[in-house]
Amino acid sequence: MKHGVLIIWHKNFKQLKELILSFNDSFHIYVHVDRKALLTQKELSWLDLCPIVKGVYRKYKVTWGTFSLLKAELFLMEKAIADPEITYLHMISGQDYPIKNMTEILHFFERYEGKEFIRTEQLPYEEWERGTYERFQYFRLNFVTYFPWGNKLSDFIIYLQKIIGFKRRIPDQYEHIYGGSNWFSITKQCAEYIVSQKNKSFYRRLKYTFAPEESFFATIVMNSSIAKNVIDDNLRYIDWRGTKDGHPNVLDQSNWFGIITSDAIFCRKIDGIESVQVKDNIKKYLLCDERANIDTQNGAWRTKSIVGHFFDKSLARELLSLLSLLKVRDVADFGCGPGWYTYLLYKQGYKVNGYDGNPHVKEMSSLLFNDGFYCQYADFTLPISVKEPFELILCLEVGEHIPQIYEDVFIQNLVNNSKKYILLSWAIPNQKGWGHVNCHTNEYVIERMRKYGYHYNLSTSAILRKAASLFWFKDTIMFFERH
């Protein structure tokens, strides 16, 4: 079965082409081209000849904040649901870009089959236009936005309505009105239901409402039986920090940490020269379908791909709280992978170093830092001695990759370079994962650490396990203190 990708496009054909080429033949692409946009005959021919592009349409002049965007999105949905092969639909703009490779995306939706990924908030909501229903109460005349200064004129017309005390009735077609994102990933069945509500009274009521797509989809879905399948996450990485005009920030390399540690499958917005570097890095490190290439001699990963690395945000927050409580100021991350936890601690002002057996660790980790800092190569099957031991060694899911003949060396590297604390996770028997050759029970690891003078702190370990969101950490996190 296929996934449908519905693209609302208005500028930069080169970027659209790159976006389309990021998908494989498991995806069918449908594109709505803004009637105001310019396309050459050569560009149109490329779209027509691209085998995964199943439809290109120029039906509406799309203007931000008006009814035209909702009409264009519903039009694409109507076209896509007629495709008998499609099971899921992803609504994106031409300024979106995937941040998971296609295999990961397909596996994700197999795992969550039948779930609807759409961001919703029941109104009134504090962050929604001063926490009120204001956008529903005043006429926003769509046609004026087609003229120069049209948005300013539209705002002035709304201002006049407020001055004279005019207010429209809040829509009452449903018990609750919802706001939400118009960028989502939903099942074909959900899309069919949404399309069936077109031209009904709630849809018509939104014609002169600001950004109606931000309330139409969420309200229709959440007032239906489909609501029970909704996961309140649209799987998009979007940077809204400091924005006040309703437009997200353009993504650049400073967003790299947020992108690579995100659970999202798409990011936005990618635009122009500002986004070139981060887009190139997404293609190089995230979209490659390269599986883990693991050195059987020392257990080290040898690929530049981020695939297979995971960052636990909840555990990271609890780790920061723990370090503050213990008054720890210097940390080493042994087996740091791409350097995510190292970067987090570095940005929080800790003296920290990251070490990993991947020969590409310097290249991969340096992308996170803008001051020349990077994580260092280290072979954990050989003795390692730092200039001065660290107060805490962090070592997450590394031991299971180390061949058993080097287990003693690996553990000695931990204890010899730690002054006081070791936060360790070690995969247990039968735990799934790539390159697991030396899994052990908690009891085995605790006994081994005890012989080196490290005591297992049960209560602290329990707090960290409870905080973790990744399932394996809930069984493997162990916090040790030197006697």
Short mmCIF file of C-alpha atoms in Angstrom, two decimals:
data_model
loop_
_atom_site.label_atom_id
_atom_site.label_comp_id
_atom_site.label_asym_id
_atom_site.label_seq_id
_atom_site.Cartn_x
_atom_site.Cartn_y
_atom_site.Cartn_z
CA MET A 1 0.00 0.00 0.00
CA LYS A 2 1.06 3.58 -0.63
CA HIS A 3 1.17 6.86 1.26
CA GLY A 4 -0.21 10.00 -0.34
CA VAL A 5 1.80 13.21 -0.02
CA LEU A 6 -0.31 16.31 -0.66
CA ILE A 7 1.83 19.36 -1.39
CA ILE A 8 0.55 22.94 -1.33
CA TRP A 9 3.17 24.78 -3.43
CA HIS A 10 3.61 28.42 -4.35
CA LYS A 11 7.28 29.15 -5.07
CA ASN A 12 10.79 27.81 -5.75
CA PHE A 13 10.50 24.91 -8.20
CA LYS A 14 14.02 23.68 -7.44
CA GLN A 15 13.00 23.14 -3.83
CA LEU A 16 9.78 21.41 -4.89
CA LYS A 17 11.78 19.07 -7.11
CA GLU A 18 14.17 18.23 -4.26
CA LEU A 19 11.20 17.62 -1.97
CA ILE A 20 9.55 15.23 -4.43
CA LEU A 21 12.81 13.37 -5.07
CA SER A 22 13.23 12.75 -1.33
CA PHE A 23 10.35 10.23 -1.58
CA ASN A 24 10.47 6.77 -3.14
CA ASP A 25 7.88 4.73 -5.02
CA SER A 26 6.02 3.86 -1.81
CA PHE A 27 4.60 7.39 -2.00
CA HIS A 28 2.16 8.99 -4.43
CA ILE A 29 2.54 12.75 -4.78
CA TYR A 30 -0.29 15.22 -5.42
CA VAL A 31 0.61 18.87 -5.95
CA HIS A 32 -1.57 21.96 -5.90
CA VAL A 33 0.23 24.78 -7.70
CA ASP A 34 -0.87 28.26 -6.67
CA ARG A 35 -2.38 29.93 -9.73
CA LYS A 36 -0.24 32.99 -8.95
CA ALA A 37 2.95 30.91 -9.17
CA LEU A 38 5.11 30.80 -12.29
CA LEU A 39 6.10 27.48 -13.85
CA THR A 40 7.96 27.01 -17.12
CA GLN A 41 6.89 24.39 -19.64
CA LYS A 42 10.06 22.46 -18.81
CA GLU A 43 9.15 22.41 -15.12
CA LEU A 44 5.59 21.29 -15.87
CA SER A 45 6.94 18.55 -18.11
CA TRP A 46 9.21 17.31 -15.33
CA LEU A 47 6.23 17.05 -12.96
CA ASP A 48 4.17 15.25 -15.60
CA LEU A 49 6.95 12.73 -16.26
CA CYS A 50 7.91 12.06 -12.63
CA PRO A 51 6.55 8.54 -11.96
CA ILE A 52 5.53 9.14 -8.33
CA VAL A 53 3.69 12.39 -9.11
CA LYS A 54 0.09 11.32 -9.69
CA GLY A 55 -1.53 14.70 -10.05
CA VAL A 56 -0.61 18.37 -10.59
CA TYR A 57 -3.39 20.94 -10.35
CA ARG A 58 -3.66 24.73 -10.68
CA LYS A 59 -7.16 25.37 -9.37
CA TYR A 60 -6.97 28.21 -6.82
CA LYS A 61 -5.14 31.44 -6.16
CA VAL A 62 -4.01 30.68 -2.64
CA THR A 63 -3.56 33.55 -0.20
CA TRP A 64 -2.40 33.04 3.37
CA GLY A 65 -5.10 33.50 6.00
CA THR A 66 -8.02 33.14 3.57
CA PHE A 67 -10.58 30.50 2.60
CA SER A 68 -8.54 29.68 -0.52
CA LEU A 69 -6.03 27.52 1.35
CA LEU A 70 -8.76 25.37 2.88
CA LYS A 71 -10.32 24.91 -0.55
CA ALA A 72 -6.98 23.89 -2.07
CA GLU A 73 -6.28 21.38 0.69
CA LEU A 74 -9.73 19.79 0.43
CA PHE A 75 -9.37 19.67 -3.35
CA LEU A 76 -6.11 17.70 -3.05
CA MET A 77 -7.68 15.39 -0.48
CA GLU A 78 -10.54 14.63 -2.88
CA LYS A 79 -8.04 13.68 -5.57
CA ALA A 80 -5.89 11.56 -3.26
CA ILE A 81 -8.71 9.52 -1.69
CA ALA A 82 -9.70 8.40 -5.19
CA ASP A 83 -6.35 6.59 -5.39
CA PRO A 84 -7.14 2.96 -4.42
CA GLU A 85 -3.58 2.25 -3.27
CA ILE A 86 -3.32 5.01 -0.66
CA THR A 87 -3.73 4.21 3.05
CA TYR A 88 -2.29 7.36 4.71
CA LEU A 89 -2.23 10.99 3.62
CA HIS A 90 0.34 13.62 4.62
CA MET A 91 -0.58 17.28 4.09
CA ILE A 92 2.55 19.40 3.66
CA SER A 93 3.61 22.66 2.07
CA GLY A 94 6.30 23.13 -0.54
CA GLN A 95 8.48 24.47 2.28
CA ASP A 96 8.38 21.24 4.27
CA TYR A 97 11.03 18.53 4.15
CA PRO A 98 11.16 14.96 5.52
CA ILE A 99 13.51 14.37 8.44
CA LYS A 100 13.11 10.61 8.62
CA ASN A 101 14.07 8.30 5.79
CA MET A 102 11.29 6.57 3.89
CA THR A 103 11.81 3.19 5.54
CA GLU A 104 11.45 4.76 8.99
CA ILE A 105 8.28 6.61 7.95
CA LEU A 106 6.65 3.47 6.57
CA HIS A 107 7.58 1.41 9.64
CA PHE A 108 6.25 4.14 11.93
CA PHE A 109 2.80 4.09 10.35
CA GLU A 110 2.73 0.30 10.32
CA ARG A 111 3.33 0.45 14.06
CA TYR A 112 0.61 3.08 14.57
CA GLU A 113 -1.82 1.79 11.97
CA GLY A 114 -5.22 3.46 12.23
CA LYS A 115 -4.01 6.44 14.27
CA GLU A 116 -4.59 10.03 13.21
CA PHE A 117 -1.74 12.49 13.78
CA ILE A 118 -3.25 15.95 14.00
CA ARG A 119 -2.56 18.75 16.48
CA THR A 120 -5.75 19.99 18.18
CA GLU A 121 -6.80 22.29 21.02
CA GLN A 122 -10.34 22.74 22.28
CA LEU A 123 -11.33 26.40 22.24
CA PRO A 124 -11.14 28.73 24.03
CA TYR A 125 -7.41 28.24 24.36
CA GLU A 126 -4.94 30.68 25.92
CA GLU A 127 -2.49 30.69 23.01
CA TRP A 128 -5.20 31.04 20.37
CA GLU A 129 -5.68 34.73 19.52
CA ARG A 130 -5.82 36.12 23.04
CA GLY A 131 -7.52 32.93 24.21
CA THR A 132 -10.84 33.77 22.57
CA TYR A 133 -13.02 32.95 19.57
CA GLU A 134 -12.11 36.30 18.01
CA ARG A 135 -11.33 35.10 14.51
CA PHE A 136 -14.89 33.74 14.18
CA GLN A 137 -16.55 37.00 15.26
CA TYR A 138 -15.45 39.35 12.47
CA PHE A 139 -15.73 39.22 8.69
CA ARG A 140 -12.40 38.80 6.91
CA LEU A 141 -13.08 39.68 3.29
CA ASN A 142 -11.03 37.34 1.13
CA PHE A 143 -11.04 39.36 -2.08
CA VAL A 144 -9.28 42.39 -0.61
CA THR A 145 -6.14 40.34 0.08
CA TYR A 146 -5.55 40.02 -3.66
CA PHE A 147 -4.71 43.73 -3.87
CA PRO A 148 -1.50 45.51 -2.78
CA TRP A 149 -1.64 46.12 0.96
CA GLY A 150 -4.62 43.76 1.00
CA ASN A 151 -3.82 42.25 4.39
CA LYS A 152 -3.53 45.70 5.94
CA LEU A 153 -6.85 46.65 4.38
CA SER A 154 -8.42 43.46 5.71
CA ASP A 155 -7.10 44.23 9.19
CA PHE A 156 -8.53 47.75 8.93
CA ILE A 157 -11.96 46.39 8.01
CA ILE A 158 -11.86 44.15 11.08
CA TYR A 159 -10.82 47.17 13.16
CA LEU A 160 -13.87 49.08 11.90
CA GLN A 161 -16.12 46.18 12.88
CA LYS A 162 -14.73 46.36 16.41
CA ILE A 163 -15.20 50.14 16.55
CA ILE A 164 -18.90 49.94 15.68
CA GLY A 165 -19.42 46.98 18.02
CA PHE A 166 -20.28 44.47 15.31
CA LYS A 167 -19.79 40.78 16.15
CA ARG A 168 -20.75 37.63 14.31
CA ARG A 169 -22.22 34.72 16.19
CA ILE A 170 -19.72 32.05 17.16
CA PRO A 171 -20.26 28.90 15.05
CA ASP A 172 -22.72 26.59 16.79
CA GLN A 173 -22.79 23.61 14.44
CA TYR A 174 -20.80 21.55 16.95
CA GLU A 175 -20.73 21.29 20.72
CA HIS A 176 -17.04 22.20 20.76
CA ILE A 177 -14.85 24.12 18.34
CA TYR A 178 -11.20 23.14 18.00
CA GLY A 179 -8.14 24.88 16.69
CA GLY A 180 -5.17 23.06 15.31
CA SER A 181 -2.66 22.60 12.54
CA ASN A 182 -3.61 22.11 8.91
CA TRP A 183 -0.43 20.07 8.39
CA PHE A 184 -1.17 16.52 9.48
CA SER A 185 -0.85 12.79 8.73
CA ILE A 186 -4.18 10.96 8.67
CA THR A 187 -5.72 7.73 7.42
CA LYS A 188 -7.59 7.56 4.16
CA GLN A 189 -10.78 6.85 6.13
CA CYS A 190 -10.33 10.06 8.11
CA ALA A 191 -9.70 12.02 4.91
CA GLU A 192 -12.84 10.57 3.34
CA TYR A 193 -14.89 11.68 6.33
CA ILE A 194 -13.40 15.19 6.23
CA VAL A 195 -14.16 15.55 2.53
CA SER A 196 -17.74 14.40 3.15
CA GLN A 197 -18.22 17.47 5.38
CA LYS A 198 -17.33 19.90 2.61
CA ASN A 199 -20.13 22.30 1.71
CA LYS A 200 -21.96 21.66 4.96
CA SER A 201 -22.93 24.53 7.23
CA PHE A 202 -19.73 24.67 9.33
CA TYR A 203 -17.60 24.74 6.17
CA ARG A 204 -19.71 27.54 4.69
CA ARG A 205 -19.60 29.47 7.98
CA LEU A 206 -15.81 29.65 7.76
CA LYS A 207 -15.73 31.37 4.37
CA TYR A 208 -15.00 34.83 5.82
CA THR A 209 -12.95 33.63 8.79
CA PHE A 210 -9.22 34.17 9.24
CA ALA A 211 -7.18 31.00 8.55
CA PRO A 212 -10.24 28.72 8.48
CA GLU A 213 -8.15 25.62 7.81
CA GLU A 214 -6.77 25.96 11.35
CA SER A 215 -10.21 25.22 12.78
CA PHE A 216 -12.01 23.21 10.08
CA PHE A 217 -9.97 20.00 10.15
CA ALA A 218 -9.56 19.83 13.93
CA THR A 219 -13.24 20.59 14.61
CA ILE A 220 -14.55 18.07 12.08
CA VAL A 221 -12.31 15.27 13.34
CA MET A 222 -12.68 15.90 17.08
CA ASN A 223 -16.49 16.01 16.88
CA SER A 224 -16.62 12.59 15.21
CA SER A 225 -16.06 8.99 16.23
CA ILE A 226 -12.58 9.33 14.69
CA ALA A 227 -11.53 11.42 17.70
CA LYS A 228 -10.75 8.27 19.69
CA ASN A 229 -7.94 7.49 17.23
CA VAL A 230 -6.35 10.94 17.34
CA ILE A 231 -2.83 11.36 18.70
CA ASP A 232 -2.36 15.04 19.52
CA ASP A 233 0.86 15.40 17.53
CA ASN A 234 1.11 16.34 13.88
CA LEU A 235 4.67 14.96 13.57
CA ARG A 236 6.05 18.28 12.32
CA TYR A 237 9.13 20.05 13.65
CA ILE A 238 8.33 23.78 13.48
CA ASP A 239 10.22 26.60 15.18
CA TRP A 240 7.77 29.20 16.52
CA ARG A 241 10.21 30.85 18.94
CA GLY A 242 9.78 34.60 19.07
CA THR A 243 7.27 34.75 16.21
CA LYS A 244 4.30 37.11 16.37
CA ASP A 245 2.98 37.25 12.80
CA GLY A 246 1.65 33.72 12.47
CA HIS A 247 4.58 32.59 10.32
CA PRO A 248 7.13 30.07 11.66
CA ASN A 249 10.83 30.80 11.64
CA VAL A 250 12.85 29.77 8.61
CA LEU A 251 15.00 26.81 9.65
CA ASP A 252 18.78 26.99 9.54
CA GLN A 253 21.71 25.08 11.01
CA SER A 254 20.95 26.43 14.49
CA ASN A 255 17.88 24.14 14.43
CA TRP A 256 19.98 21.02 13.84
CA PHE A 257 19.78 19.69 17.40
CA GLY A 258 16.02 20.20 17.49
CA ILE A 259 15.58 18.46 14.15
CA ILE A 260 17.71 15.40 14.82
CA THR A 261 16.28 14.80 18.30
CA SER A 262 12.69 15.31 17.15
CA ASP A 263 10.13 12.53 16.80
CA ALA A 264 8.66 14.40 13.82
CA ILE A 265 8.73 13.08 10.27
CA PHE A 266 8.67 16.50 8.54
CA CYS A 267 10.16 19.89 9.33
CA ARG A 268 9.16 23.37 8.18
CA LYS A 269 9.87 25.88 7.04
CA ILE A 270 12.73 25.41 4.60
CA ASP A 271 13.33 28.53 2.54
CA GLY A 272 16.10 29.94 0.39
CA ILE A 273 19.79 30.32 1.12
CA GLU A 274 19.14 30.44 4.85
CA SER A 275 18.11 26.77 4.87
CA VAL A 276 20.64 25.35 2.40
CA GLN A 277 23.09 23.98 4.97
CA VAL A 278 20.52 22.36 7.22
CA LYS A 279 18.69 20.87 4.24
CA ASP A 280 21.94 19.41 2.88
CA ASN A 281 22.69 17.90 6.29
CA ILE A 282 19.19 16.42 6.49
CA LYS A 283 19.78 14.69 3.16
CA LYS A 284 23.24 13.47 4.14
CA TYR A 285 22.65 12.30 7.71
CA LEU A 286 18.90 11.66 8.07
CA LEU A 287 17.46 10.60 4.73
CA CYS A 288 20.10 8.05 3.81
CA ASP A 289 18.78 4.51 4.12
CA GLU A 290 22.08 3.20 5.40
CA ARG A 291 21.72 0.66 8.19
CA ALA A 292 24.15 0.52 11.07
CA ASN A 293 27.57 -0.71 9.97
CA ILE A 294 29.03 -2.08 13.19
CA ASP A 295 32.66 -3.09 13.63
CA THR A 296 32.61 -6.63 15.02
CA GLN A 297 36.08 -6.14 16.51
CA ASN A 298 35.26 -3.28 18.88
CA GLY A 299 31.48 -2.85 18.65
CA ALA A 300 31.69 0.67 17.19
CA TRP A 301 29.21 2.06 14.70
CA ARG A 302 30.92 3.13 11.49
CA THR A 303 28.18 4.98 9.62
CA LYS A 304 27.42 8.69 9.23
CA SER A 305 23.69 8.00 9.31
CA ILE A 306 21.71 9.14 12.34
CA VAL A 307 19.37 6.17 11.85
CA GLY A 308 19.40 3.92 14.91
CA HIS A 309 20.35 6.67 17.37
CA PHE A 310 17.74 7.91 19.82
CA PHE A 311 17.53 10.84 22.23
CA ASP A 312 15.33 10.60 25.33
CA LYS A 313 14.12 14.13 26.12
CA SER A 314 12.46 13.10 29.38
CA LEU A 315 15.56 11.33 30.62
CA ALA A 316 17.68 14.33 29.59
CA ARG A 317 15.54 16.68 31.70
CA GLU A 318 15.83 14.40 34.72
CA LEU A 319 19.58 14.08 34.17
CA LEU A 320 19.95 17.87 34.32
CA SER A 321 17.99 17.93 37.58
CA LEU A 322 20.17 15.17 39.01
CA LEU A 323 23.43 16.90 38.07
CA SER A 324 22.20 20.10 39.70
CA LEU A 325 21.23 18.22 42.87
CA LEU A 326 24.60 16.45 43.04
CA LYS A 327 26.45 19.68 42.19
CA VAL A 328 28.28 17.87 39.40
CA ARG A 329 30.03 20.22 36.98
CA ASP A 330 32.14 17.99 34.73
CA VAL A 331 30.85 15.01 32.76
CA ALA A 332 32.07 12.62 30.08
CA ASP A 333 29.75 10.77 27.72
CA PHE A 334 31.34 7.44 26.79
CA GLY A 335 29.64 6.19 23.64
CA CYS A 336 28.18 9.58 22.79
CA GLY A 337 27.02 8.62 19.28
CA PRO A 338 26.25 11.82 17.32
CA GLY A 339 26.90 13.86 20.49
CA TRP A 340 23.36 14.74 21.52
CA TYR A 341 23.69 14.48 25.30
CA THR A 342 27.14 16.05 25.10
CA TYR A 343 25.67 19.03 23.27
CA LEU A 344 22.83 19.39 25.77
CA LEU A 345 25.25 19.49 28.71
CA TYR A 346 27.64 21.80 26.85
CA LYS A 347 24.86 24.32 26.18
CA GLN A 348 23.88 24.17 29.85
CA GLY A 349 27.38 25.27 30.83
CA TYR A 350 28.85 21.96 31.99
CA LYS A 351 32.45 20.99 31.41
CA VAL A 352 31.80 18.00 29.19
CA ASN A 353 33.52 15.78 26.66
CA GLY A 354 32.01 13.16 24.39
CA TYR A 355 33.82 10.05 23.18
CA ASP A 356 32.73 7.46 20.63
CA GLY A 357 34.21 4.65 18.59
CA ASN A 358 32.60 5.84 15.37
CA PRO A 359 35.39 7.20 13.13
CA HIS A 360 32.93 9.86 11.91
CA VAL A 361 32.16 11.19 15.40
CA LYS A 362 34.09 14.44 14.90
CA GLU A 363 32.28 15.26 11.66
CA MET A 364 28.84 14.33 12.99
CA SER A 365 29.13 16.06 16.37
CA SER A 366 30.72 19.26 15.05
CA LEU A 367 27.45 20.03 13.23
CA LEU A 368 25.89 20.74 16.63
CA PHE A 369 28.42 23.29 17.80
CA ASN A 370 29.17 26.69 16.29
CA ASP A 371 32.44 27.32 18.13
CA GLY A 372 34.68 24.52 16.88
CA PHE A 373 33.91 22.07 19.70
CA TYR A 374 33.42 18.41 18.77
CA CYS A 375 33.33 14.93 20.31
CA GLN A 376 36.41 12.75 20.14
CA TYR A 377 37.17 9.30 18.80
CA ALA A 378 37.89 6.58 21.37
CA ASP A 379 38.12 2.79 21.09
CA PHE A 380 36.56 1.41 24.28
CA THR A 381 38.20 -1.98 23.80
CA LEU A 382 41.54 -0.30 24.50
CA PRO A 383 42.59 1.38 27.77
CA ILE A 384 41.56 5.04 27.91
CA SER A 385 43.06 7.54 30.28
CA VAL A 386 41.92 11.15 30.37
CA LYS A 387 44.06 13.90 31.87
CA GLU A 388 41.79 14.19 34.89
CA PRO A 389 38.87 11.90 35.80
CA PHE A 390 35.34 13.29 35.48
CA GLU A 391 32.88 13.62 38.33
CA LEU A 392 30.35 11.62 36.35
CA ILE A 393 30.60 9.22 33.43
CA LEU A 394 27.50 8.84 31.26
CA CYS A 395 27.39 5.62 29.24
CA LEU A 396 24.09 4.72 27.60
CA GLU A 397 23.57 1.47 25.69
CA VAL A 398 27.21 0.82 24.86
CA GLY A 399 28.24 -2.28 26.80
CA GLU A 400 26.05 -4.63 24.77
CA HIS A 401 28.04 -3.73 21.64
CA ILE A 402 31.43 -4.49 23.20
CA PRO A 403 32.65 -8.06 22.50
CA GLN A 404 32.80 -10.05 25.73
CA ILE A 405 36.58 -10.54 25.52
CA TYR A 406 36.94 -6.75 25.97
CA GLU A 407 34.32 -6.38 28.70
CA ASP A 408 36.90 -5.97 31.47
CA VAL A 409 38.72 -3.24 29.54
CA PHE A 410 35.44 -1.45 28.87
CA ILE A 411 34.36 -1.46 32.52
CA GLN A 412 37.82 -0.37 33.66
CA ASN A 413 37.60 2.57 31.27
CA LEU A 414 34.43 3.65 33.05
CA VAL A 415 35.69 3.30 36.61
CA ASN A 416 39.21 4.61 35.97
CA ASN A 417 37.93 7.84 34.44
CA SER A 418 35.21 8.55 36.99
CA LYS A 419 35.79 10.33 40.29
CA LYS A 420 32.46 9.49 41.87
CA TYR A 421 29.43 8.66 39.69
CA ILE A 422 28.60 6.46 36.71
CA LEU A 423 25.23 6.56 34.97
CA LEU A 424 25.09 3.38 32.95
CA SER A 425 22.55 1.53 30.82
CA TRP A 426 23.36 -1.90 29.44
CA ALA A 427 20.96 -3.87 27.24
CA ILE A 428 19.39 -6.89 28.92
CA PRO A 429 19.10 -10.35 27.29
CA ASN A 430 16.59 -10.52 24.40
CA GLN A 431 16.48 -6.74 24.04
CA LYS A 432 16.15 -5.96 20.34
CA GLY A 433 18.77 -3.79 18.71
CA TRP A 434 21.53 -3.63 16.13
CA GLY A 435 24.88 -5.18 17.00
CA HIS A 436 23.95 -6.56 20.43
CA VAL A 437 26.63 -9.15 21.19
CA ASN A 438 27.06 -8.84 24.96
CA CYS A 439 23.75 -8.30 26.76
CA HIS A 440 23.56 -8.82 30.54
CA THR A 441 21.04 -8.78 33.34
CA ASN A 442 21.01 -5.82 35.72
CA GLU A 443 22.18 -8.13 38.49
CA TYR A 444 25.25 -9.16 36.52
CA VAL A 445 26.25 -5.55 35.81
CA ILE A 446 25.59 -4.45 39.40
CA GLU A 447 27.83 -7.22 40.72
CA ARG A 448 30.60 -6.37 38.27
CA MET A 449 30.49 -2.70 39.27
CA ARG A 450 30.47 -3.63 42.97
CA LYS A 451 33.78 -5.43 42.55
CA TYR A 452 35.26 -2.17 41.27
CA GLY A 453 33.98 -0.27 44.30
CA TYR A 454 30.79 1.19 42.80
CA HIS A 455 27.51 0.92 44.72
CA TYR A 456 24.17 0.69 42.92
CA ASN A 457 21.85 3.53 43.98
CA LEU A 458 18.39 1.98 43.71
CA SER A 459 16.32 5.09 44.45
CA THR A 460 18.14 7.36 41.98
CA SER A 461 18.01 4.64 39.33
CA ALA A 462 14.25 4.29 39.88
CA ILE A 463 13.71 8.04 39.41
CA LEU A 464 15.66 8.01 36.15
CA ARG A 465 13.85 4.92 34.87
CA LYS A 466 10.48 6.46 35.62
CA ALA A 467 11.45 9.65 33.81
CA ALA A 468 12.71 7.87 30.69
CA SER A 469 10.39 7.65 27.70
CA LEU A 470 12.34 5.08 25.66
CA PHE A 471 11.24 1.64 26.80
CA TRP A 472 14.70 0.09 27.07
CA PHE A 473 15.92 2.71 29.53
CA LYS A 474 13.08 1.75 31.86
CA ASP A 475 14.76 -1.65 32.25
CA THR A 476 18.42 -0.77 31.96
CA ILE A 477 19.27 2.57 33.64
CA MET A 478 21.58 2.07 36.63
CA PHE A 479 23.15 4.81 38.73
CA PHE A 480 26.38 3.98 40.59
CA GLU A 481 28.37 5.80 43.26
CA ARG A 482 31.93 5.11 44.28
CA HIS A 483 32.19 3.80 47.84
#
